[in-house]
Amino acid sequence: MRIRQLAVAVALLGVLCVPAHAEARDLGRDTLPANDGWAAEGEGTTGGAAADPGHVYTVTDRAGLVRALDGGSDTPKIIRIAGTIDANTDDDGDRLDCADYATGGYSLKKYLAAYDPRTWGAAKPSGPQEEARQASAARQAERIVLPVGSNTTIVGLGDSAVLKGASLQVRNAHNVIIRNLELRDAYDCFPVWQPNTGGLGDWKAAYDNLWLTGATHVWVDHITASDRGHPDAKEPTYFARNYLRHDGLLDITNGSDLVTVSWSRFADHDKAMLIGNSDTATGDRGKLRVTLHHNAFESVVQRAPRVRFGQVHVYNNRYDVTGDDYRYSLGVSTESRIHAENNAFHAPGHVEVADLVKSWNGSALHQSGTLFNGFPVDLLMIYNAYNSGSERDLTDDVGWTPVLHGPVDSAAAADRAVARGAGAGRIP
């Protein structure tokens, strides 16, 4: 414990020993600028800027963060994160691993033996090992699921604030700001086997690094989200499927609305960002209005983003495509209305322009000003010319034109600016 306390003290010292000109800037009191995307609609987004001094916290460990979050209360609050906070810790701050959460006789070896498709078949897992998995998962969730309430600002101090292993969840909350923070490795110790997913079955993890569900007026700015520490690519294969430990980096679902995601970095992950969770969630019509601008998507396999129903403005983003497992970047799904402009894509030789888009029951995609490896391309025309034939052509008419946005840079200028400035620790 003494070593840990010393590390925290050093982290705080690094935060506090900043130049005088830097101390004058209080990021916790910042509010979303006017017209900066959908989150600026109406009254805008102010987070906890109105918090009184008694509700301004600087936290250095999970226990302090939990106290500051106050169970997701609506009280205006500013929470400043200093150093690295690990959500997989007990009340004394000692590290917990997956074995510490396991209960009821759960073991991966027994789970694999119980639900091997060759003997179990295609039925949903049930019985003692699935019950033990659920009980073990509930124990982990008690530690790592952190609810964020309305009128809250969470901001990292300095240039190295990290929240590790946590799933921040903005659930049915309003007016939230999350900035200048690295969200790392929301690692699921107990993924569930789903035999009927994707035809061959698949593993399903439970946690997003950041999940907006039923949330409104949210500004996410200068975050870095990744699987750093436990990349799924290094996980083993069971039942001929990769044993996934992560879900999304940032998912926006269940009627969430009026969200701006800016100057953030999403990296080294499979399914990065889902906007709208179901083709049958018709209550999402008229919601899921999201702006994504000046973000970097690096080594992301898919969902950058995938959209259902929402009016989503995707502009001035940078995409670095790597790896042989790349699937697509822009996912056009049921009733989605994506307005994409002046985005820059970098890709290796085996990735074609048409690969950047994937459609599931989608009908329209507006795009303009797209750069592909430095060359201007008509993304929609090329997609329609080269799609598989099982996907219908997309029209250019998405039925709306964005008006809430700052200056739209050329794709080339945005490409350079995002490479320099996106991610945690890079607020100018």
Coordinates of C-alpha atoms in Angstrom, one line a residue:
M1 CA 0.0 0.0 0.0
R2 CA 2.9 2.4 0.7
I3 CA 4.1 2.0 -2.9
R4 CA 0.7 2.7 -4.2
Q5 CA 0.3 5.8 -2.0
L6 CA 3.7 7.0 -3.2
A7 CA 2.6 6.6 -6.8
V8 CA -0.5 8.6 -6.2
A9 CA 1.4 11.3 -4.5
V10 CA 3.8 11.5 -7.5
A11 CA 0.9 11.6 -9.9
L12 CA -0.7 14.5 -8.0
L13 CA 2.6 16.3 -7.8
G14 CA 2.9 16.1 -11.5
V15 CA -0.6 17.5 -11.9
L16 CA -0.1 20.3 -9.4
C17 CA 3.4 21.4 -10.6
V18 CA 2.3 23.0 -13.8
P19 CA 3.2 26.4 -15.2
A20 CA 1.2 29.4 -13.8
H21 CA -0.3 30.1 -17.2
A22 CA -1.7 26.5 -17.3
E23 CA -3.3 26.8 -13.8
A24 CA -5.5 29.6 -15.0
R25 CA -7.4 27.2 -17.3
D26 CA -10.1 25.2 -15.5
L27 CA -11.3 22.6 -17.9
G28 CA -14.0 21.6 -15.5
R29 CA -15.8 24.9 -16.0
D30 CA -15.7 24.7 -19.8
T31 CA -19.0 24.4 -21.6
L32 CA -19.7 23.2 -25.2
P33 CA -19.1 26.1 -27.6
A34 CA -22.2 27.4 -29.5
N35 CA -23.0 25.5 -32.7
D36 CA -20.5 22.8 -31.9
G37 CA -22.6 19.9 -33.2
W38 CA -25.8 18.4 -32.1
A39 CA -25.1 18.7 -28.4
A40 CA -25.3 22.5 -28.9
E41 CA -29.0 22.3 -29.8
G42 CA -31.4 24.2 -27.6
E43 CA -29.9 25.0 -24.2
G44 CA -26.6 23.5 -25.2
T45 CA -24.4 21.3 -23.0
T46 CA -22.8 22.7 -19.8
G47 CA -22.1 19.5 -17.7
G48 CA -21.2 20.4 -14.2
A49 CA -20.0 23.9 -14.9
A50 CA -22.4 25.3 -12.3
A51 CA -21.2 23.1 -9.5
D52 CA -20.6 24.7 -6.2
P53 CA -17.2 24.4 -4.5
G54 CA -18.4 21.5 -2.4
H55 CA -19.1 19.4 -5.4
V56 CA -15.8 19.8 -7.2
Y57 CA -13.6 16.8 -6.6
T58 CA -10.1 15.7 -7.5
V59 CA -9.9 11.9 -7.4
T60 CA -6.9 9.5 -7.5
D61 CA -8.5 6.1 -7.0
R62 CA -11.6 4.1 -7.6
A63 CA -13.1 4.7 -4.1
G64 CA -12.8 8.5 -4.5
L65 CA -14.3 8.3 -8.0
V66 CA -17.3 6.3 -6.8
R67 CA -17.9 8.8 -4.0
A68 CA -17.7 11.7 -6.4
L69 CA -20.1 10.1 -8.9
D70 CA -22.6 9.8 -6.0
G71 CA -24.4 6.9 -7.5
G72 CA -25.2 8.8 -10.7
S73 CA -27.0 11.7 -8.9
D74 CA -28.2 14.8 -10.8
T75 CA -26.3 17.2 -8.5
P76 CA -24.1 19.5 -10.6
K77 CA -20.5 18.2 -10.1
I78 CA -17.0 18.4 -11.5
I79 CA -14.8 15.4 -11.2
R80 CA -11.1 15.8 -11.9
I81 CA -9.2 12.6 -12.4
A82 CA -5.5 12.7 -11.5
G83 CA -3.1 10.0 -12.6
T84 CA -4.3 6.4 -13.3
I85 CA -7.4 5.0 -11.7
D86 CA -8.0 1.2 -12.0
A87 CA -11.6 0.1 -11.6
N88 CA -10.6 -3.5 -10.9
T89 CA -9.6 -2.8 -7.3
D90 CA -11.2 -3.5 -3.9
D91 CA -12.2 -0.9 -1.3
D92 CA -8.6 -0.9 0.0
G93 CA -7.2 -0.1 -3.5
D94 CA -5.7 -3.6 -4.0
R95 CA -5.8 -5.0 -7.5
L96 CA -8.5 -7.6 -8.4
D97 CA -8.2 -10.0 -11.3
C98 CA -10.7 -12.3 -13.0
A99 CA -10.0 -15.1 -10.5
D100 CA -11.1 -12.8 -7.7
Y101 CA -14.5 -12.4 -9.3
A102 CA -15.1 -16.0 -10.1
T103 CA -17.8 -17.7 -8.0
G104 CA -20.2 -20.6 -7.9
G105 CA -17.7 -23.0 -9.3
Y106 CA -17.1 -21.1 -12.5
S107 CA -14.1 -22.0 -14.6
L108 CA -13.5 -21.3 -18.3
K109 CA -12.4 -24.9 -18.8
K110 CA -15.7 -26.2 -17.4
Y111 CA -17.7 -23.6 -19.3
L112 CA -16.1 -24.6 -22.6
A113 CA -16.7 -28.3 -21.9
A114 CA -20.4 -27.6 -21.0
Y115 CA -21.3 -25.6 -24.1
D116 CA -19.1 -27.1 -26.8
P117 CA -21.4 -26.8 -29.9
R118 CA -20.5 -30.4 -30.9
T119 CA -22.3 -31.7 -27.8
W120 CA -24.4 -28.8 -26.5
G121 CA -25.8 -27.8 -29.9
A122 CA -27.3 -24.4 -30.8
A123 CA -29.4 -23.8 -27.7
K124 CA -28.7 -20.8 -25.5
P125 CA -26.4 -21.8 -22.6
S126 CA -28.2 -22.7 -19.4
G127 CA -27.4 -24.7 -16.3
P128 CA -24.8 -24.6 -13.6
Q129 CA -21.9 -23.2 -15.5
E130 CA -23.9 -20.5 -17.2
E131 CA -25.4 -19.6 -13.8
A132 CA -21.9 -19.4 -12.3
R133 CA -20.7 -17.3 -15.2
Q134 CA -23.6 -14.8 -14.6
A135 CA -22.9 -14.6 -10.9
S136 CA -19.2 -14.1 -11.5
A137 CA -20.0 -11.4 -14.1
A138 CA -22.2 -9.6 -11.6
R139 CA -19.4 -9.4 -9.2
Q140 CA -17.1 -7.8 -11.7
A141 CA -19.9 -5.4 -12.8
E142 CA -20.2 -4.2 -9.2
R143 CA -16.6 -2.9 -9.4
I144 CA -16.2 -1.6 -13.0
V145 CA -19.6 -0.2 -14.0
L146 CA -19.6 3.4 -13.0
P147 CA -22.8 5.4 -13.5
V148 CA -22.6 9.0 -14.6
G149 CA -25.5 11.3 -13.6
S150 CA -26.9 14.4 -15.1
N151 CA -25.1 17.8 -14.8
T152 CA -21.7 16.1 -14.5
T153 CA -18.3 17.0 -15.9
I154 CA -15.5 14.4 -15.8
V155 CA -12.2 15.8 -16.9
G156 CA -8.6 14.5 -16.7
L157 CA -6.0 16.6 -15.1
G158 CA -2.8 17.2 -17.0
D159 CA -1.9 15.1 -20.0
S160 CA -1.8 11.6 -18.5
A161 CA -5.2 11.0 -16.8
V162 CA -6.3 7.4 -17.3
L163 CA -9.4 5.4 -16.3
K164 CA -8.5 1.8 -16.7
G165 CA -10.8 -1.3 -16.8
A166 CA -14.0 0.7 -16.2
S167 CA -17.2 1.0 -18.1
L168 CA -18.5 4.6 -17.7
Q169 CA -22.2 4.5 -18.3
V170 CA -24.3 7.6 -18.9
R171 CA -27.7 6.0 -18.5
N172 CA -30.9 8.1 -18.9
A173 CA -28.9 11.2 -17.9
H174 CA -28.8 14.7 -19.3
N175 CA -26.1 17.4 -19.7
V176 CA -22.8 15.5 -19.4
I177 CA -19.3 16.4 -20.4
I178 CA -16.3 14.0 -20.5
R179 CA -13.0 15.4 -21.6
N180 CA -9.2 14.9 -21.6
L181 CA -9.3 11.4 -20.4
E182 CA -7.9 8.0 -21.6
L183 CA -10.5 5.3 -21.2
R184 CA -8.6 2.0 -21.4
D185 CA -9.4 -1.7 -21.5
A186 CA -13.0 -2.3 -20.3
Y187 CA -12.1 -6.0 -20.1
D188 CA -14.8 -8.6 -19.6
C189 CA -13.6 -11.5 -17.5
F190 CA -16.7 -13.6 -18.3
P191 CA -17.9 -13.3 -22.0
V192 CA -20.9 -15.3 -22.9
W193 CA -21.2 -17.8 -25.7
Q194 CA -24.0 -17.1 -28.1
P195 CA -24.5 -20.1 -30.4
N196 CA -26.9 -18.4 -32.9
T197 CA -24.9 -15.2 -33.6
G198 CA -23.6 -14.8 -37.1
G199 CA -24.4 -18.3 -38.2
L200 CA -21.3 -19.8 -36.5
G201 CA -21.9 -18.4 -33.0
D202 CA -19.8 -15.8 -31.3
W203 CA -18.5 -14.6 -28.0
K204 CA -20.2 -11.5 -26.5
A205 CA -18.5 -9.2 -24.1
A206 CA -20.6 -6.9 -21.8
Y207 CA -18.7 -3.6 -21.4
D208 CA -18.1 -0.5 -23.5
N209 CA -15.4 1.9 -22.4
L210 CA -18.2 4.6 -22.5
W211 CA -21.8 3.8 -23.0
L212 CA -24.5 6.4 -23.6
T213 CA -27.9 4.9 -23.2
G214 CA -31.0 7.1 -23.1
A215 CA -28.6 10.0 -22.6
T216 CA -29.1 13.5 -24.0
H217 CA -26.9 16.6 -24.4
V218 CA -23.5 14.9 -24.1
W219 CA -20.2 16.3 -25.1
V220 CA -17.3 13.9 -25.4
D221 CA -14.0 15.7 -26.3
H222 CA -10.3 14.8 -26.4
I223 CA -10.7 11.3 -25.1
T224 CA -8.6 8.3 -26.1
A225 CA -10.3 5.0 -26.0
S226 CA -8.7 1.7 -26.7
D227 CA -8.1 -1.9 -25.5
R228 CA -4.6 -1.1 -24.5
G229 CA -3.2 -3.8 -22.2
H230 CA -5.5 -6.6 -23.5
P231 CA -6.0 -6.5 -27.3
D232 CA -8.6 -9.0 -28.5
A233 CA -6.3 -9.9 -31.3
K234 CA -4.1 -11.7 -28.8
E235 CA -6.9 -13.6 -27.2
P236 CA -7.3 -17.3 -28.0
T237 CA -9.9 -18.9 -30.2
Y238 CA -12.6 -21.1 -28.7
F239 CA -15.3 -22.9 -30.8
A240 CA -13.5 -21.5 -33.9
R241 CA -14.3 -17.9 -32.8
N242 CA -12.1 -15.2 -31.3
Y243 CA -12.6 -15.1 -27.5
L244 CA -13.7 -11.4 -27.4
R245 CA -13.1 -9.5 -24.1
H246 CA -14.4 -6.1 -25.3
D247 CA -17.6 -4.6 -26.7
G248 CA -17.6 -1.0 -28.0
L249 CA -15.3 1.9 -27.3
L250 CA -18.2 4.4 -27.4
D251 CA -21.7 3.2 -28.0
I252 CA -24.7 5.6 -28.3
T253 CA -28.0 3.7 -28.0
N254 CA -31.5 3.4 -26.7
G255 CA -32.8 6.8 -27.7
S256 CA -29.7 8.8 -26.8
D257 CA -29.8 12.2 -28.5
L258 CA -27.9 15.5 -29.1
V259 CA -24.4 14.2 -28.8
T260 CA -21.1 15.8 -30.0
V261 CA -17.9 13.7 -30.1
S262 CA -14.9 15.8 -31.0
W263 CA -11.1 15.6 -31.2
S264 CA -11.0 12.1 -29.8
R265 CA -9.0 9.0 -30.7
F266 CA -10.4 5.5 -31.0
A267 CA -7.7 2.9 -31.5
D268 CA -6.8 -0.7 -31.7
H269 CA -10.2 -2.2 -31.4
D270 CA -12.8 -4.3 -33.3
K271 CA -16.2 -2.7 -33.0
A272 CA -15.6 1.0 -32.2
M273 CA -18.8 2.9 -32.2
L274 CA -22.4 1.8 -32.5
I275 CA -25.2 4.4 -32.9
G276 CA -28.6 2.8 -32.5
N277 CA -28.6 -0.8 -31.2
S278 CA -31.5 -2.5 -33.0
D279 CA -33.3 -2.5 -36.4
T280 CA -36.6 -2.9 -34.5
A281 CA -36.0 0.0 -32.1
T282 CA -38.4 2.3 -34.0
G283 CA -38.7 4.6 -30.9
D284 CA -35.2 5.8 -31.9
R285 CA -36.7 7.7 -34.9
G286 CA -36.1 11.4 -34.5
K287 CA -33.4 10.7 -31.9
L288 CA -29.7 9.6 -32.2
R289 CA -28.7 13.0 -33.5
V290 CA -24.9 12.8 -33.2
T291 CA -22.0 14.9 -34.5
L292 CA -18.5 13.3 -35.0
H293 CA -15.8 15.8 -35.9
H294 CA -12.0 15.9 -35.8
N295 CA -11.7 12.4 -34.5
A296 CA -9.0 9.8 -35.3
F297 CA -10.0 6.2 -35.9
E298 CA -6.8 4.1 -35.9
S299 CA -6.6 0.3 -36.4
V300 CA -10.3 0.0 -36.0
V301 CA -11.9 -3.0 -37.7
Q302 CA -15.5 -1.8 -38.0
R303 CA -18.2 0.6 -36.7
A304 CA -16.6 4.0 -37.2
P305 CA -19.5 4.4 -36.8
R306 CA -22.3 2.0 -37.6
V307 CA -25.6 3.9 -37.6
R308 CA -29.3 3.0 -37.3
F309 CA -32.1 5.7 -37.5
G310 CA -29.9 8.6 -36.5
Q311 CA -29.0 11.9 -38.2
V312 CA -25.3 11.7 -37.9
H313 CA -22.9 14.4 -39.1
V314 CA -19.4 12.9 -39.7
Y315 CA -16.9 15.5 -40.8
N316 CA -13.2 16.3 -40.7
N317 CA -12.3 12.9 -39.3
R318 CA -9.1 10.9 -40.0
Y319 CA -9.1 7.1 -40.6
D320 CA -6.0 4.9 -40.4
V321 CA -6.9 1.5 -41.7
T322 CA -4.5 -1.3 -40.8
G323 CA -4.6 -5.1 -40.6
D324 CA -5.9 -7.9 -42.7
D325 CA -9.1 -8.1 -40.6
Y326 CA -10.5 -4.7 -41.6
R327 CA -14.2 -4.8 -42.5
Y328 CA -15.5 -1.3 -43.1
S329 CA -15.7 2.2 -41.5
L330 CA -19.1 3.7 -42.3
G331 CA -21.9 1.4 -41.5
V332 CA -25.2 2.4 -43.1
S333 CA -28.0 0.5 -41.4
T334 CA -31.8 0.8 -41.0
E335 CA -33.1 4.3 -41.6
S336 CA -29.7 5.9 -41.0
R337 CA -29.0 9.3 -42.3
I338 CA -25.3 9.9 -42.4
H339 CA -24.0 13.2 -43.7
A340 CA -20.2 12.6 -44.2
E341 CA -18.0 15.4 -45.5
N342 CA -14.3 16.1 -45.8
N343 CA -13.0 13.0 -44.2
A344 CA -9.6 11.5 -44.9
F345 CA -8.8 7.8 -45.2
H346 CA -5.4 6.1 -45.2
A347 CA -5.4 2.4 -46.1
P348 CA -3.1 -0.3 -47.3
G349 CA -3.1 -1.7 -50.9
H350 CA -5.5 -4.5 -50.2
V351 CA -8.3 -2.2 -49.1
E352 CA -10.4 -0.6 -51.9
V353 CA -12.4 2.6 -51.7
A354 CA -15.7 0.6 -51.8
D355 CA -14.6 -1.3 -48.7
L356 CA -15.0 1.8 -46.6
V357 CA -18.8 1.5 -46.6
K358 CA -21.0 -1.4 -45.6
S359 CA -24.8 -1.3 -45.8
W360 CA -27.4 -3.4 -43.9
N361 CA -30.9 -2.3 -45.0
G362 CA -29.6 1.2 -45.5
S363 CA -30.9 3.5 -48.2
A364 CA -28.9 6.7 -48.3
L365 CA -25.4 8.2 -47.6
H366 CA -24.4 11.7 -48.3
Q367 CA -20.7 12.2 -48.8
S368 CA -18.5 14.9 -50.2
G369 CA -14.9 15.9 -50.1
T370 CA -13.5 12.4 -49.3
L371 CA -9.8 11.8 -49.5
F372 CA -8.4 8.2 -50.0
N373 CA -4.7 7.9 -49.6
G374 CA -4.4 11.6 -50.5
F375 CA -6.6 11.4 -53.6
P376 CA -10.2 12.8 -53.9
V377 CA -12.8 10.1 -54.5
D378 CA -16.5 9.9 -54.9
L379 CA -17.2 7.4 -52.1
L380 CA -20.9 6.9 -52.9
M381 CA -20.4 6.4 -56.6
I382 CA -17.6 3.9 -56.1
Y383 CA -19.5 2.0 -53.4
N384 CA -22.6 1.7 -55.7
A385 CA -20.5 0.6 -58.6
Y386 CA -18.6 -2.1 -56.7
N387 CA -21.0 -3.3 -53.9
S388 CA -21.7 -7.0 -53.8
G389 CA -25.1 -6.9 -55.5
S390 CA -26.7 -8.2 -52.3
E391 CA -26.7 -4.6 -51.1
R392 CA -28.9 -2.1 -52.8
D393 CA -27.5 1.1 -54.2
L394 CA -27.5 4.0 -51.8
T395 CA -28.9 7.4 -52.7
D396 CA -27.3 10.7 -51.9
D397 CA -30.5 12.2 -50.3
V398 CA -30.5 11.7 -46.5
G399 CA -33.2 14.3 -46.0
W400 CA -31.3 16.8 -43.9
T401 CA -28.4 19.3 -44.0
P402 CA -26.3 19.9 -40.9
V403 CA -26.4 23.5 -39.6
L404 CA -24.9 23.0 -36.1
H405 CA -21.2 22.9 -36.7
G406 CA -18.0 24.9 -36.7
P407 CA -15.9 25.6 -39.8
V408 CA -15.6 22.6 -42.0
D409 CA -12.0 22.3 -43.0
S410 CA -10.7 20.6 -46.2
A411 CA -10.1 16.9 -45.7
A412 CA -6.3 17.5 -46.1
A413 CA -6.2 20.2 -43.5
A414 CA -8.3 18.2 -41.1
D415 CA -6.1 15.2 -41.6
R416 CA -3.1 17.1 -40.5
A417 CA -4.9 18.8 -37.6
V418 CA -6.4 15.6 -36.2
A419 CA -3.0 13.7 -36.4
R420 CA -1.5 16.5 -34.2
G421 CA -4.4 17.3 -31.9
A422 CA -6.9 14.4 -31.3
G423 CA -6.9 12.4 -28.1
A424 CA -6.4 12.9 -24.4
G425 CA -3.8 15.3 -23.2
R426 CA -4.0 17.4 -26.3
I427 CA -6.4 20.2 -25.5
P428 CA -4.8 23.4 -26.7

